[in-house]
Amino acid sequence: LKTYSYKHDQTKRIHRGWLAHEVRPVIPEAVVENADGYLSLMSDPILQTAIAGVLELAGRGEALEAKAK
């Protein structure tokens, strides 16, 4: 997923995130559509997917370390 960033006009703070229509094919449970048809992101499914990915990569790293010994 591509990360986007922008500077808020009033607060001048930089915000980062993703576009819901780009997240939907990857993590469909993270995207909800309101009555007007606008898409929004829910952070819990995104965080759960990210944590699962980190754990999977950690397991792969441990397996590679065990093979190298």
PDB file of C-alpha atoms in Angstrom:
ATOM      1  CA  LEU A   1       0.000   0.000   0.000  1.00  0.00           C
ATOM      2  CA  LYS A   2       1.190   3.470  -0.804  1.00  0.00           C
ATOM      3  CA  THR A   3       1.324   5.923   2.109  1.00  0.00           C
ATOM      4  CA  TYR A   4       0.122   9.459   1.466  1.00  0.00           C
ATOM      5  CA  SER A   5       0.941  12.586   3.450  1.00  0.00           C
ATOM      6  CA  TYR A   6      -0.355  16.120   3.505  1.00  0.00           C
ATOM      7  CA  LYS A   7      -0.017  19.239   5.625  1.00  0.00           C
ATOM      8  CA  HIS A   8      -3.239  20.402   7.255  1.00  0.00           C
ATOM      9  CA  ASP A   9      -4.005  23.976   6.173  1.00  0.00           C
ATOM     10  CA  GLN A  10      -5.022  25.260   9.608  1.00  0.00           C
ATOM     11  CA  THR A  11      -2.846  23.296  12.033  1.00  0.00           C
ATOM     12  CA  LYS A  12       0.178  22.952   9.709  1.00  0.00           C
ATOM     13  CA  ARG A  13       0.602  19.389  11.040  1.00  0.00           C
ATOM     14  CA  ILE A  14       1.610  16.631   8.647  1.00  0.00           C
ATOM     15  CA  HIS A  15      -0.849  13.750   8.415  1.00  0.00           C
ATOM     16  CA  ARG A  16      -0.075  10.350   6.908  1.00  0.00           C
ATOM     17  CA  GLY A  17      -2.354   7.544   5.880  1.00  0.00           C
ATOM     18  CA  TRP A  18      -3.841   5.422   3.128  1.00  0.00           C
ATOM     19  CA  LEU A  19      -6.697   5.767   0.686  1.00  0.00           C
ATOM     20  CA  ALA A  20      -9.678   3.581   1.570  1.00  0.00           C
ATOM     21  CA  HIS A  21     -10.268   2.482  -2.018  1.00  0.00           C
ATOM     22  CA  GLU A  22      -6.646   1.219  -2.169  1.00  0.00           C
ATOM     23  CA  VAL A  23      -6.917  -0.576   1.199  1.00  0.00           C
ATOM     24  CA  ARG A  24     -10.204  -2.326   0.336  1.00  0.00           C
ATOM     25  CA  PRO A  25      -8.702  -5.031  -1.959  1.00  0.00           C
ATOM     26  CA  VAL A  26      -5.972  -5.823   0.602  1.00  0.00           C
ATOM     27  CA  ILE A  27      -7.856  -5.557   3.934  1.00  0.00           C
ATOM     28  CA  PRO A  28     -11.565  -5.360   3.047  1.00  0.00           C
ATOM     29  CA  GLU A  29     -12.707  -5.568   6.680  1.00  0.00           C
ATOM     30  CA  ALA A  30     -10.907  -2.265   7.361  1.00  0.00           C
ATOM     31  CA  VAL A  31     -13.105  -0.291   4.959  1.00  0.00           C
ATOM     32  CA  VAL A  32     -16.665   0.832   5.663  1.00  0.00           C
ATOM     33  CA  GLU A  33     -19.001   2.746   3.388  1.00  0.00           C
ATOM     34  CA  ASN A  34     -21.399   5.298   4.857  1.00  0.00           C
ATOM     35  CA  ALA A  35     -24.920   6.086   3.655  1.00  0.00           C
ATOM     36  CA  ASP A  36     -23.575   8.741   1.272  1.00  0.00           C
ATOM     37  CA  GLY A  37     -21.176   6.266  -0.351  1.00  0.00           C
ATOM     38  CA  TYR A  38     -18.024   7.685   1.243  1.00  0.00           C
ATOM     39  CA  LEU A  39     -15.393   5.186   2.355  1.00  0.00           C
ATOM     40  CA  SER A  40     -13.699   5.302   5.757  1.00  0.00           C
ATOM     41  CA  LEU A  41     -10.919   3.277   7.319  1.00  0.00           C
ATOM     42  CA  MET A  42     -11.091   1.458  10.629  1.00  0.00           C
ATOM     43  CA  SER A  43      -7.673   1.198  12.242  1.00  0.00           C
ATOM     44  CA  ASP A  44      -8.137  -2.035  14.249  1.00  0.00           C
ATOM     45  CA  PRO A  45      -8.138  -4.416  11.250  1.00  0.00           C
ATOM     46  CA  ILE A  46      -5.135  -2.581   9.796  1.00  0.00           C
ATOM     47  CA  LEU A  47      -3.197  -2.872  13.066  1.00  0.00           C
ATOM     48  CA  GLN A  48      -4.142  -6.535  13.450  1.00  0.00           C
ATOM     49  CA  THR A  49      -2.930  -7.269   9.923  1.00  0.00           C
ATOM     50  CA  ALA A  50       0.321  -5.367  10.520  1.00  0.00           C
ATOM     51  CA  ILE A  51       1.005  -7.193  13.787  1.00  0.00           C
ATOM     52  CA  ALA A  52       0.296 -10.565  12.145  1.00  0.00           C
ATOM     53  CA  GLY A  53       2.775  -9.641   9.402  1.00  0.00           C
ATOM     54  CA  VAL A  54       5.459  -8.685  11.931  1.00  0.00           C
ATOM     55  CA  LEU A  55       4.963 -11.960  13.798  1.00  0.00           C
ATOM     56  CA  GLU A  56       5.171 -13.937  10.563  1.00  0.00           C
ATOM     57  CA  LEU A  57       8.398 -12.188   9.572  1.00  0.00           C
ATOM     58  CA  ALA A  58       9.860 -12.740  13.043  1.00  0.00           C
ATOM     59  CA  GLY A  59       9.100 -16.450  12.732  1.00  0.00           C
ATOM     60  CA  ARG A  60      10.774 -16.596   9.337  1.00  0.00           C
ATOM     61  CA  GLY A  61      13.826 -14.804  10.747  1.00  0.00           C
ATOM     62  CA  GLU A  62      14.061 -17.273  13.621  1.00  0.00           C
ATOM     63  CA  ALA A  63      13.781 -20.192  11.193  1.00  0.00           C
ATOM     64  CA  LEU A  64      16.588 -18.770   9.044  1.00  0.00           C
ATOM     65  CA  GLU A  65      18.765 -18.241  12.108  1.00  0.00           C
ATOM     66  CA  ALA A  66      18.185 -21.848  13.187  1.00  0.00           C
ATOM     67  CA  LYS A  67      19.167 -23.108   9.706  1.00  0.00           C
ATOM     68  CA  ALA A  68      22.335 -20.990   9.737  1.00  0.00           C
ATOM     69  CA  LYS A  69      23.602 -22.614  12.948  1.00  0.00           C
TER      70      LYS A  69
END
